[in-house]
């Protein structure tokens, strides 16, 4: 009887079809995600070995763009729809019926886990980026507004440090809001839940960041005389030291 089943073309086709989903269980999701974030795709076994031995001919690192995230999510969304259409049962040898519903549900659950992995990463990245910027703005505003008295060298150095941080961060921060908005729109398209905190920060932070830049410009102008005075003091100290050693 077993041999008869195995020779049945419908059984062979069904087995091949179902075994095609085995990678959903066999592949390590964490490893696949790590490779995707570094190379924009899943590496072959040969490429993985080349990376492990640091072969110069190995794959080049290339972080994924938003479109590549979309492609991955679309892949699993399409797979989900495909599996939903799977027949609930199969009949072999004219009488033996196999209930495929438990298997189908199990596959659907695994597909959801793969799809959610990419969506969750985007949610975490947006949340982390906005939270980090919000924290920086609070620190920078507080640091820039600290009072500086004439002769307060430590205070001057501290303020200059915050001015430098704002300047260094400006190019990337000025360009970050639109990509974040696009990421959120993509997630909403897939009905992914977005934390309310993210929506609040995305609305508030652009204006807060603009105010921080304005504050930095104002403070820079205010500390300019203190900087000049400090430079003069240092110059005089060096000059006196030089004259004393010459004499």
Tab-separated table of C-alpha atoms in Angstrom:
chain	number	residue	atom	x	y	z
A	1	UNK	CA	0.000	0.000	0.000
A	2	UNK	CA	2.843	2.391	0.875
A	3	UNK	CA	4.517	1.734	-2.462
A	4	UNK	CA	1.231	2.372	-4.231
A	5	UNK	CA	0.938	5.777	-2.544
A	6	UNK	CA	4.494	6.674	-3.445
A	7	UNK	CA	3.884	5.861	-7.104
A	8	UNK	CA	0.744	7.956	-7.266
A	9	UNK	CA	1.621	11.076	-9.363
A	10	UNK	CA	-0.643	13.214	-7.196
A	11	UNK	CA	1.201	12.068	-4.075
A	12	UNK	CA	4.575	12.820	-5.678
A	13	UNK	CA	3.434	16.277	-6.766
A	14	UNK	CA	1.941	17.017	-3.348
A	15	UNK	CA	5.117	15.924	-1.561
A	16	UNK	CA	7.286	18.096	-3.802
A	17	UNK	CA	4.982	21.066	-3.310
A	18	UNK	CA	4.879	20.784	0.467
A	19	UNK	CA	8.614	20.143	0.816
A	20	UNK	CA	9.162	23.447	-0.976
A	21	UNK	CA	8.115	25.209	2.225
A	22	UNK	CA	10.680	23.391	4.367
A	23	UNK	CA	13.061	26.374	4.336
A	24	UNK	CA	10.577	28.298	6.449
A	25	UNK	CA	11.505	25.995	9.331
A	26	UNK	CA	15.044	25.040	8.390
A	27	UNK	CA	16.550	28.490	7.754
A	28	UNK	CA	17.745	30.429	10.796
A	29	UNK	CA	15.733	33.664	10.803
A	30	UNK	CA	18.290	35.558	12.886
A	31	UNK	CA	21.118	34.583	10.533
A	32	UNK	CA	19.070	35.410	7.441
A	33	UNK	CA	18.237	38.825	8.896
A	34	UNK	CA	21.853	39.512	9.781
A	35	UNK	CA	22.963	38.659	6.248
A	36	UNK	CA	20.197	40.773	4.766
A	37	UNK	CA	21.187	43.803	6.850
A	38	UNK	CA	24.812	43.453	5.762
A	39	UNK	CA	24.456	42.276	2.145
A	40	UNK	CA	20.826	43.059	1.184
A	41	UNK	CA	20.175	39.360	0.556
A	42	UNK	CA	20.630	35.868	1.902
A	43	UNK	CA	24.073	34.469	1.159
A	44	UNK	CA	24.720	31.104	-0.419
A	45	UNK	CA	26.546	28.462	1.604
A	46	UNK	CA	29.710	29.127	-0.413
A	47	UNK	CA	29.462	32.881	0.228
A	48	UNK	CA	28.890	32.270	3.940
A	49	UNK	CA	32.064	30.197	4.092
A	50	UNK	CA	34.005	32.920	2.255
A	51	UNK	CA	32.812	35.505	4.770
A	52	UNK	CA	33.771	33.215	7.660
A	53	UNK	CA	37.376	32.930	6.446
A	54	UNK	CA	37.474	36.613	5.396
A	55	UNK	CA	38.102	35.727	1.764
A	56	UNK	CA	38.737	38.988	-0.169
A	57	UNK	CA	36.706	37.540	-3.037
A	58	UNK	CA	33.684	37.215	-0.780
A	59	UNK	CA	30.490	39.247	-1.162
A	60	UNK	CA	30.705	43.000	-0.698
A	61	UNK	CA	28.754	44.545	2.139
A	62	UNK	CA	25.786	46.546	0.890
A	63	UNK	CA	23.111	47.552	3.444
A	64	UNK	CA	19.552	47.240	2.115
A	65	UNK	CA	17.518	50.185	0.908
A	66	UNK	CA	13.817	50.621	1.603
A	67	UNK	CA	12.880	49.058	-1.731
A	68	UNK	CA	14.680	45.856	-0.765
A	69	UNK	CA	12.754	45.696	2.494
A	70	UNK	CA	9.581	46.124	0.462
A	71	UNK	CA	10.602	43.263	-1.819
A	72	UNK	CA	11.186	40.937	1.112
A	73	UNK	CA	7.878	41.787	2.746
A	74	UNK	CA	6.034	41.449	-0.571
A	75	UNK	CA	7.641	38.028	-1.035
A	76	UNK	CA	6.139	36.699	2.186
A	77	UNK	CA	2.839	38.528	1.750
A	78	UNK	CA	2.492	36.863	-1.650
A	79	UNK	CA	3.483	33.503	-0.192
A	80	UNK	CA	0.810	33.890	2.471
A	81	UNK	CA	-1.882	34.437	-0.164
A	82	UNK	CA	-0.582	31.467	-2.134
A	83	UNK	CA	-0.767	29.126	0.858
A	84	UNK	CA	-4.239	30.371	1.787
A	85	UNK	CA	-5.406	29.003	-1.577
A	86	UNK	CA	-4.036	25.567	-0.749
A	87	UNK	CA	-6.664	22.827	-0.954
A	88	UNK	CA	-7.850	21.760	2.507
A	89	UNK	CA	-7.375	18.082	1.674
A	90	UNK	CA	-5.914	15.685	-0.881
A	91	UNK	CA	-7.212	12.296	-2.046
A	92	UNK	CA	-4.775	9.581	-3.081
A	93	UNK	CA	-5.462	6.255	-4.735
A	94	UNK	CA	-9.084	7.218	-5.102
A	95	UNK	CA	-10.029	6.800	-1.448
A	96	UNK	CA	-7.312	7.924	1.007
A	97	UNK	CA	-8.004	11.505	2.081
A	98	UNK	CA	-5.311	13.589	3.824
A	99	UNK	CA	-6.417	16.644	5.831
A	100	UNK	CA	-3.969	19.450	4.958
A	101	UNK	CA	-5.570	22.159	7.098
A	102	UNK	CA	-3.265	21.732	10.130
A	103	UNK	CA	-0.226	21.825	7.856
A	104	UNK	CA	-1.561	24.837	5.982
A	105	UNK	CA	-2.132	26.735	9.228
A	106	UNK	CA	1.332	25.838	10.452
A	107	UNK	CA	2.906	27.149	7.236
A	108	UNK	CA	0.845	30.338	7.426
A	109	UNK	CA	2.076	30.918	10.976
A	110	UNK	CA	5.691	30.513	9.868
A	111	UNK	CA	5.223	32.876	6.937
A	112	UNK	CA	3.824	35.474	9.335
A	113	UNK	CA	6.926	35.141	11.502
A	114	UNK	CA	9.215	35.764	8.529
A	115	UNK	CA	7.202	38.722	7.294
A	116	UNK	CA	6.942	40.190	10.796
A	117	UNK	CA	10.702	39.937	11.205
A	118	UNK	CA	11.288	42.519	8.476
A	119	UNK	CA	8.397	44.743	9.556
A	120	UNK	CA	9.484	44.659	13.196
A	121	UNK	CA	13.007	45.672	12.248
A	122	UNK	CA	11.687	48.742	10.433
A	123	UNK	CA	9.471	49.682	13.373
A	124	UNK	CA	12.393	49.312	15.786
A	125	UNK	CA	14.690	51.320	13.534
A	126	UNK	CA	12.228	54.202	13.234
A	127	UNK	CA	11.511	54.172	16.963
A	128	UNK	CA	15.196	54.072	17.855
A	129	UNK	CA	16.116	56.866	15.425
A	130	UNK	CA	13.424	59.212	16.705
A	131	UNK	CA	14.024	58.409	20.374
A	132	UNK	CA	17.757	58.958	19.952
A	133	UNK	CA	17.190	62.322	18.269
A	134	UNK	CA	14.715	63.382	20.938
A	135	UNK	CA	17.236	62.574	23.666
A	136	UNK	CA	19.986	64.431	21.831
A	137	UNK	CA	17.835	67.546	21.391
A	138	UNK	CA	17.063	67.638	25.105
A	139	UNK	CA	20.737	67.240	26.048
A	140	UNK	CA	21.904	69.779	23.480
A	141	UNK	CA	19.349	72.420	24.466
A	142	UNK	CA	20.221	72.030	28.132
A	143	UNK	CA	23.951	72.136	27.401
A	144	UNK	CA	23.739	75.164	25.125
A	145	UNK	CA	21.665	77.122	27.634
A	146	UNK	CA	24.029	76.625	30.562
A	147	UNK	CA	25.214	80.018	31.878
A	148	UNK	CA	28.847	80.981	31.251
A	149	UNK	CA	30.585	83.613	33.335
A	150	UNK	CA	33.696	85.482	32.155
A	151	UNK	CA	36.703	83.313	32.925
A	152	UNK	CA	34.611	80.129	33.103
A	153	UNK	CA	36.850	78.064	30.843
A	154	UNK	CA	35.202	74.720	31.700
A	155	UNK	CA	31.744	76.103	30.901
A	156	UNK	CA	32.980	77.539	27.607
A	157	UNK	CA	34.525	74.224	26.609
A	158	UNK	CA	31.285	72.410	27.482
A	159	UNK	CA	29.158	74.748	25.350
A	160	UNK	CA	31.621	74.528	22.453
A	161	UNK	CA	31.332	70.748	22.672
A	162	UNK	CA	27.559	70.901	22.231
A	163	UNK	CA	27.934	73.349	19.349
A	164	UNK	CA	30.265	70.866	17.657
A	165	UNK	CA	27.844	67.962	18.229
A	166	UNK	CA	24.971	69.887	16.655
A	167	UNK	CA	27.145	70.797	13.679
A	168	UNK	CA	28.340	67.218	13.167
A	169	UNK	CA	24.852	65.813	13.443
A	170	UNK	CA	23.168	68.338	11.158
A	171	UNK	CA	23.823	66.745	7.710
A	172	UNK	CA	22.367	63.341	8.624
A	173	UNK	CA	19.551	64.678	10.823
A	174	UNK	CA	18.378	67.176	8.198
A	175	UNK	CA	17.922	64.275	5.772
A	176	UNK	CA	16.423	61.684	8.129
A	177	UNK	CA	12.790	62.765	8.409
A	178	UNK	CA	11.585	62.021	4.884
A	179	UNK	CA	12.979	58.449	4.830
A	180	UNK	CA	11.402	57.829	8.230
A	181	UNK	CA	8.045	59.089	6.958
A	182	UNK	CA	8.357	56.801	3.935
A	183	UNK	CA	9.141	53.868	6.207
A	184	UNK	CA	6.069	54.540	8.319
A	185	UNK	CA	3.885	54.818	5.210
A	186	UNK	CA	5.241	51.476	4.027
A	187	UNK	CA	4.443	49.850	7.370
A	188	UNK	CA	0.947	51.328	7.377
A	189	UNK	CA	0.421	49.889	3.888
A	190	UNK	CA	1.005	46.441	5.396
A	191	UNK	CA	-1.294	47.229	8.367
A	192	UNK	CA	1.635	47.098	10.753
A	193	UNK	CA	0.905	48.659	14.137
A	194	UNK	CA	2.941	51.802	14.770
A	195	UNK	CA	3.560	52.880	18.379
A	196	UNK	CA	1.779	56.138	19.171
A	197	UNK	CA	5.103	57.432	20.471
A	198	UNK	CA	6.502	57.253	16.938
A	199	UNK	CA	3.696	59.348	15.459
A	200	UNK	CA	4.039	61.949	18.227
A	201	UNK	CA	7.821	62.208	17.817
A	202	UNK	CA	7.641	62.399	14.044
A	203	UNK	CA	5.279	65.353	14.320
A	204	UNK	CA	7.232	67.188	17.025
A	205	UNK	CA	10.904	66.531	16.334
A	206	UNK	CA	11.362	68.387	13.009
A	207	UNK	CA	10.349	71.666	14.653
A	208	UNK	CA	12.351	70.896	17.794
A	209	UNK	CA	15.428	70.134	15.698
A	210	UNK	CA	15.010	73.392	13.763
A	211	UNK	CA	14.806	75.274	17.066
A	212	UNK	CA	17.947	73.549	18.331
A	213	UNK	CA	19.850	74.647	15.220
A	214	UNK	CA	18.644	78.215	15.713
A	215	UNK	CA	19.660	78.071	19.383
A	216	UNK	CA	23.111	76.771	18.435
A	217	UNK	CA	23.585	79.640	15.983
A	218	UNK	CA	22.548	82.197	18.611
A	219	UNK	CA	24.804	80.689	21.293
A	220	UNK	CA	27.699	80.541	18.857
A	221	UNK	CA	27.404	84.283	18.316
A	222	UNK	CA	27.148	84.918	22.053
A	223	UNK	CA	30.235	82.913	23.007
A	224	UNK	CA	32.358	84.325	20.197
A	225	UNK	CA	33.683	87.195	22.390
A	226	UNK	CA	34.444	84.722	25.191
A	227	UNK	CA	36.333	82.542	22.728
A	228	UNK	CA	38.303	85.523	21.485
A	229	UNK	CA	39.114	86.537	25.048
A	230	UNK	CA	40.281	83.026	25.844
A	231	UNK	CA	42.459	82.903	22.743
A	232	UNK	CA	44.038	86.213	23.711
A	233	UNK	CA	44.677	84.973	27.251
A	234	UNK	CA	46.327	81.816	25.929
A	235	UNK	CA	48.404	83.838	23.487
A	236	UNK	CA	49.610	86.139	26.270
A	237	UNK	CA	50.473	83.172	28.469
A	238	UNK	CA	52.490	81.560	25.700
A	239	UNK	CA	54.204	84.863	24.913
A	240	UNK	CA	55.109	85.435	28.573
A	241	UNK	CA	56.433	81.915	28.859
A	242	UNK	CA	58.523	82.402	25.745
A	243	UNK	CA	59.925	85.753	26.946
A	244	UNK	CA	60.789	84.351	30.374
A	245	UNK	CA	62.686	81.470	28.831
A	246	UNK	CA	64.546	83.747	26.426
A	247	UNK	CA	65.663	86.017	29.277
